[in-house]
Short mmCIF file of C-alpha atoms in Angstrom, two decimals:
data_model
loop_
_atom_site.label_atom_id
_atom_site.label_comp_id
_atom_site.label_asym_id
_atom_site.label_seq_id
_atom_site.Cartn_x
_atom_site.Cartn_y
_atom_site.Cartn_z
CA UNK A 1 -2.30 -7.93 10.41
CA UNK A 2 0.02 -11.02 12.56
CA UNK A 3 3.11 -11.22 13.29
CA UNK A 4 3.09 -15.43 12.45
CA UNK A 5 5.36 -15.25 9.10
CA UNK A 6 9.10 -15.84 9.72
CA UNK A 7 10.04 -12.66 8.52
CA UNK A 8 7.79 -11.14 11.11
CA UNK A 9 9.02 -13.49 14.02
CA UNK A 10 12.78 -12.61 13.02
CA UNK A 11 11.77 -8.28 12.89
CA UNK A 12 10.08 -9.06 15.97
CA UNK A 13 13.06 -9.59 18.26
CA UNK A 14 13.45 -5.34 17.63
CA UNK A 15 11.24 -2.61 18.85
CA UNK A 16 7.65 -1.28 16.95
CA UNK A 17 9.00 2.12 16.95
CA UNK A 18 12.50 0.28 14.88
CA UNK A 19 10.27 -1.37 12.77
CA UNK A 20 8.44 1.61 11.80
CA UNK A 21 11.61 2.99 10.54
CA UNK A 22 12.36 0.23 8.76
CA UNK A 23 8.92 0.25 7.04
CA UNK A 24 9.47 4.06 6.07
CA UNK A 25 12.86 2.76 4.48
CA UNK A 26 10.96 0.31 2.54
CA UNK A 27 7.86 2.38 1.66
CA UNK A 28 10.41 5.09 0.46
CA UNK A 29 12.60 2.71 -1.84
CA UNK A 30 9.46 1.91 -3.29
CA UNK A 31 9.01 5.53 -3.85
CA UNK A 32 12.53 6.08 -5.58
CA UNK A 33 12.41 3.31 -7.86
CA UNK A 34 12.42 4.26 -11.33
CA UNK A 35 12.30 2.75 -14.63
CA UNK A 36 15.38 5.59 -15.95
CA UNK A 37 17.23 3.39 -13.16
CA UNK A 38 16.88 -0.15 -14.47
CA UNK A 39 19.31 -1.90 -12.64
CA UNK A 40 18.02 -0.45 -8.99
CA UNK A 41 14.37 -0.78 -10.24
CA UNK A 42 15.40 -4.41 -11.00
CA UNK A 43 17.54 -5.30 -7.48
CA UNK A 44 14.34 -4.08 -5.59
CA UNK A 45 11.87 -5.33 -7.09
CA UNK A 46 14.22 -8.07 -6.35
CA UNK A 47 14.15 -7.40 -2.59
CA UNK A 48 10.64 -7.24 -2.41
CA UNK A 49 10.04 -10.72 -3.66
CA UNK A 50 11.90 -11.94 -1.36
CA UNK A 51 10.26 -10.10 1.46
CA UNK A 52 7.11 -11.01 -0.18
CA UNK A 53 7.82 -14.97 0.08
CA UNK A 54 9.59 -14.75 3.52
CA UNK A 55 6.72 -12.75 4.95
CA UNK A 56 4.36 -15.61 3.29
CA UNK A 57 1.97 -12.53 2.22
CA UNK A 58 -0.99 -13.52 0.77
CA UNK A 59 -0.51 -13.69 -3.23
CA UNK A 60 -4.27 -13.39 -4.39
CA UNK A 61 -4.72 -9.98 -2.26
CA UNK A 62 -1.62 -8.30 -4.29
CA UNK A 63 -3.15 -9.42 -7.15
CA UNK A 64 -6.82 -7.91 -6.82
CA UNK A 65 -4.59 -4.57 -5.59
CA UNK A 66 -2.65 -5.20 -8.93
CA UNK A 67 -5.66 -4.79 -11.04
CA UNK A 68 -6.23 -1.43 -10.45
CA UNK A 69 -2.66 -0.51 -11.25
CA UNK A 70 -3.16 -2.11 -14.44
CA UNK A 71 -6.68 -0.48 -15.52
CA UNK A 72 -5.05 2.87 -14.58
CA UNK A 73 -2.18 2.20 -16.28
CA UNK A 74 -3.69 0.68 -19.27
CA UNK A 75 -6.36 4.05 -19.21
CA UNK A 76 -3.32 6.56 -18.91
CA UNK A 77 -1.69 4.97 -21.96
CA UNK A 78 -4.75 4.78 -23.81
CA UNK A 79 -4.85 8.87 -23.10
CA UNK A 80 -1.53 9.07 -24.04
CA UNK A 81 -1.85 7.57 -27.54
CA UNK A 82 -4.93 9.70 -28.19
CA UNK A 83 -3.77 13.08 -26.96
CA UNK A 84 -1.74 14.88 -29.34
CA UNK A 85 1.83 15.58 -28.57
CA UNK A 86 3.60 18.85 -27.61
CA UNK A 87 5.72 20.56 -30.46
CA UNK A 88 9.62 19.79 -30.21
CA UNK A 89 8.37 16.71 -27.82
CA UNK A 90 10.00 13.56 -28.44
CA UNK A 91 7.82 10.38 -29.33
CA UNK A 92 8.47 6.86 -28.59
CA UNK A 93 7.05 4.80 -31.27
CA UNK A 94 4.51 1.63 -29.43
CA UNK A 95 2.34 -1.36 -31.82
CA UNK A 96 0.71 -0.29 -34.88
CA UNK A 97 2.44 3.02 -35.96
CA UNK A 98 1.11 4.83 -32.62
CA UNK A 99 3.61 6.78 -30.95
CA UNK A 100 3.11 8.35 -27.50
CA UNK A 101 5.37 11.45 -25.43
CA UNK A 102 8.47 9.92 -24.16
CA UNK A 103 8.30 12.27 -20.85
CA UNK A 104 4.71 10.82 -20.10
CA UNK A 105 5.15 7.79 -21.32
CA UNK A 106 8.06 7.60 -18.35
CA UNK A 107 5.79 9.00 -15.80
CA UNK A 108 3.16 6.47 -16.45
CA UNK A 109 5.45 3.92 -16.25
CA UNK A 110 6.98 4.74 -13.11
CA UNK A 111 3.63 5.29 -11.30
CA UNK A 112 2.59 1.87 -12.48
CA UNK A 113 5.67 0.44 -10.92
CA UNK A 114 5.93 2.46 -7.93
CA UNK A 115 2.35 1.16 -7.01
CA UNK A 116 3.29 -2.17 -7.60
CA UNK A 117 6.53 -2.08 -5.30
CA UNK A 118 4.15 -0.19 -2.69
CA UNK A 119 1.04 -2.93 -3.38
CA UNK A 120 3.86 -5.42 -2.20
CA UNK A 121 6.16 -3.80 0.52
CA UNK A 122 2.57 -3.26 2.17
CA UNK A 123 1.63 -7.09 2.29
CA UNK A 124 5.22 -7.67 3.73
CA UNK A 125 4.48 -4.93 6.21
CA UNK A 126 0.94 -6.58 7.02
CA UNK A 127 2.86 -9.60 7.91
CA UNK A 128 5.32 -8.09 10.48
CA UNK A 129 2.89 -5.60 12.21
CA UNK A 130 -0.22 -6.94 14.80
CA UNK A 131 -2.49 -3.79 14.97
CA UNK A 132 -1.19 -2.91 19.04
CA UNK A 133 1.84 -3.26 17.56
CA UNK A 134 1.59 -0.96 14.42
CA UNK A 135 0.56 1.89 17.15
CA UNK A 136 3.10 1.43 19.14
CA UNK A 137 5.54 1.85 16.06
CA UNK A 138 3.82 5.19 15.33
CA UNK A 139 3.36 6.50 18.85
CA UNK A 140 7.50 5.51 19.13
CA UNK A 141 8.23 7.57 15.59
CA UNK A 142 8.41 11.37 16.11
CA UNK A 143 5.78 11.91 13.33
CA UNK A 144 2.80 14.59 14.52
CA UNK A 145 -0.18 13.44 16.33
CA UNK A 146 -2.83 13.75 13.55
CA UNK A 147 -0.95 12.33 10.77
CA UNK A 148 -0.46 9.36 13.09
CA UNK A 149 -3.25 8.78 14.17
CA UNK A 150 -4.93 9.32 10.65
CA UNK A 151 -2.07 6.65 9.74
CA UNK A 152 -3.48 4.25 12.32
CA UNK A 153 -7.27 4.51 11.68
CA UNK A 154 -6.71 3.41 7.84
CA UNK A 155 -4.92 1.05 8.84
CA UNK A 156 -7.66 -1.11 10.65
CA UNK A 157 -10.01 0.10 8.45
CA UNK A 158 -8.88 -2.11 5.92
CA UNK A 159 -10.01 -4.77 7.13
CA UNK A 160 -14.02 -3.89 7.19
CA UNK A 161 -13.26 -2.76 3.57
CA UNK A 162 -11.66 -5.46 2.73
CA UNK A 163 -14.98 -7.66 4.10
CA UNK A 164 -17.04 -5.82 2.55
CA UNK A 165 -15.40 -6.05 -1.12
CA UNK A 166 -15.75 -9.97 -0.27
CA UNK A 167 -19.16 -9.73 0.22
CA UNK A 168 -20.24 -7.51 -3.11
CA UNK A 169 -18.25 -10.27 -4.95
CA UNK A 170 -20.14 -13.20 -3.31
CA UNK A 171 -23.43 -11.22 -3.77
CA UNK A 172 -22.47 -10.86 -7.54
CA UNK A 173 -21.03 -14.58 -7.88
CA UNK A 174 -25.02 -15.47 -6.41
CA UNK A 175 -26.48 -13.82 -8.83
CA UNK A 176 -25.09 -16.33 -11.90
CA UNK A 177 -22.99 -15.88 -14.44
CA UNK A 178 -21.91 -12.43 -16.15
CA UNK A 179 -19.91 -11.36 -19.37
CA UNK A 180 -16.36 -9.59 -19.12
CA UNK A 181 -18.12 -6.45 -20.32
CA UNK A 182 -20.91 -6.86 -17.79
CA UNK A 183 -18.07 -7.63 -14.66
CA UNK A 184 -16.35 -4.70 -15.45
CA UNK A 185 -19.62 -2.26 -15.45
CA UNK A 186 -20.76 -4.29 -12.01
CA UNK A 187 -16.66 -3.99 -10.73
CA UNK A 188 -17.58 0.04 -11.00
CA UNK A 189 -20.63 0.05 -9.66
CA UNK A 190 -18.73 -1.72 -6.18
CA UNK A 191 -16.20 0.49 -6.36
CA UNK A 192 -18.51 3.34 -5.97
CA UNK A 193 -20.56 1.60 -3.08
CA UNK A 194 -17.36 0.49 -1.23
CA UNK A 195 -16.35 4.40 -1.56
CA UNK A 196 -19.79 5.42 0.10
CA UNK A 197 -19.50 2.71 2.95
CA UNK A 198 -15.89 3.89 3.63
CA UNK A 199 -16.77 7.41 4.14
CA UNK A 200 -19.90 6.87 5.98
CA UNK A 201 -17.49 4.34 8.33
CA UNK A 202 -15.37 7.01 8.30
CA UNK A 203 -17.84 9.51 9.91
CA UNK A 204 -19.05 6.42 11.98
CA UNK A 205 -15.75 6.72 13.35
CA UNK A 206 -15.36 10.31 13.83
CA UNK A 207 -18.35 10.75 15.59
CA UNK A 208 -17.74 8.16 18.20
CA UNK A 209 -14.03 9.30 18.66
CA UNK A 210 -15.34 12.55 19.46
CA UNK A 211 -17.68 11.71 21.98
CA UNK A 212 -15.56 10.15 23.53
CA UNK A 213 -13.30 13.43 24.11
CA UNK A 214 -10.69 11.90 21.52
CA UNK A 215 -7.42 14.69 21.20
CA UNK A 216 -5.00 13.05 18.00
CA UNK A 217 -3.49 10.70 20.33
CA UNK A 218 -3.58 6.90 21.42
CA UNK A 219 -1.83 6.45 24.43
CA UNK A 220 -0.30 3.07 25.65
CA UNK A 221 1.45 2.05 28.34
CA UNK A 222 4.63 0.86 27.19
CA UNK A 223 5.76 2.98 24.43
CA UNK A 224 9.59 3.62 24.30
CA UNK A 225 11.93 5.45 22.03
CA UNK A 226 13.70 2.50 19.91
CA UNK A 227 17.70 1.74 21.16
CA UNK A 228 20.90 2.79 19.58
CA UNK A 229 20.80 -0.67 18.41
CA UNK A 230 17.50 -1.26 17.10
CA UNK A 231 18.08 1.63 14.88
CA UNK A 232 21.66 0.64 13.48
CA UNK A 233 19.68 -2.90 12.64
CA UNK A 234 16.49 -1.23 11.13
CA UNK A 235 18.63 1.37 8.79
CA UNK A 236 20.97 -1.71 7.73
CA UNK A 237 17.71 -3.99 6.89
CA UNK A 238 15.73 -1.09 5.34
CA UNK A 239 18.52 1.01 3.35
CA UNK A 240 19.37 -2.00 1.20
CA UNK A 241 16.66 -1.38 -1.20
CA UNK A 242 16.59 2.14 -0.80
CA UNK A 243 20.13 2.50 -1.51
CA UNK A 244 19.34 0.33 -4.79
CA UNK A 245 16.57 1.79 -5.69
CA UNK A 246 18.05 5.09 -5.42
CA UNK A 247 21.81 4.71 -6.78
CA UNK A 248 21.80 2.15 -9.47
#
């Protein structure tokens, strides 16, 4: 995570702890969006293209993330469609005569979009936060130590994750050429190795923090509660979308 994007050299003139705030704003219109709110599901996914192309996020890692929303979402319909309906439920009729709940076919829906909107508020976010300066934003929000902390530690863990997804799929690419079928059944096979190295990083981690007498807290030197001002400009910036998201 740099601060070297426009968007991220125009946030950085306020505070981490501001910027935090504003992040929360954005991570929560994400939240709110809804596809029973069309208009303010459009406007911010509107917003966050924008944000997306100002930040100058990086395109192909939103799409990898995007994947997975789609093979969940794709899987959840799939249940949908087979599972048989509640009586008095109503059905929305899909492609070839199959009709699926209206209620879950919402929920799916919205989950699939509310990932999306968080897959790319988070590479706008990566963009305006250096690591020292993502900690100071969470040491400057009155959140409580261990959430913060646990906030912090994934994080910069994405990074080794995201180095060692590169190197399963350079490993793979080595080995020659593969069918779709035989990606997909190698794509779950990594997904269950890069779940084993996480947690064993994870307890890595742990271990080291507490030997080194680690108590839910990162101090720094220069952390300060964000200014009257900084706050006005954060809640302007990040209620935009929220207030879309949420009201249309």
């Amino acid at each position: 995570m740099a601060t070297v994007s426009p968007l991220g050299r125009s946030l950085s003139r306020i505070g981490p702890a501001a910027r935090g705030i504003l992040a929360l704003l954005w991570l929560a219109a994400a939240c709110v969006a809804s596809v029973t709110r069309p208009a303010g599901l459009l406007a911010t996914a509107v917003v966050a293209a924008v944000l997306f192309a100002a930040a100058k996020a990086s395109l192909k890692a939103a799409t990898l993330r995007m994947v997975g929303v789609a093979s969940f979402t794709v899987i959840a319909l799939a249940g949908l469609a087979l599972l048989p309906a509640e009586p008095g439920a109503r059905a929305i009729p899909v492609v070839g005569g199959v009709s699926m709940p209206a209620e879950g076919l919402v929920f799916v829906i919205d989950i699939a979009l509310r990932a999306a909107l968080l897959i790319v508020f988070v590479g706008v976010l990566a963009r305006v936060f250096a690591p020292r300066e993502l900690l100071l934003a969470l040491n400057g929000l009155p959140l409580p130590a261990t959430p913060r902390c646990l906030v912090y530690l994934s994080a910069t863990s994405l990074g080794g994750l995201r180095q060692d997804l590169h190197r399963l799929f350079r490993a793979r690419r080595a080995r020659g050429p593969i069918t779709r079928w035989q990606a997909v059944r190698s794509s779950m096979g990594m997904l269950g190795v890069l779940i084993v190295r996480a947690g064993r990083a994870a307890e890595r981690r742990a271990f080291a923090l507490e030997a080194r007498g680690f108590e839910d807290d990162f101090p720094t030197l220069d952390d300060r509660r964000p200014r009257a001002g900084e706050l006005l400009l954060a809640g302007l910036i990040g209620g935009v979308p929220l207030c879309l998201a949420s009201l249309l």
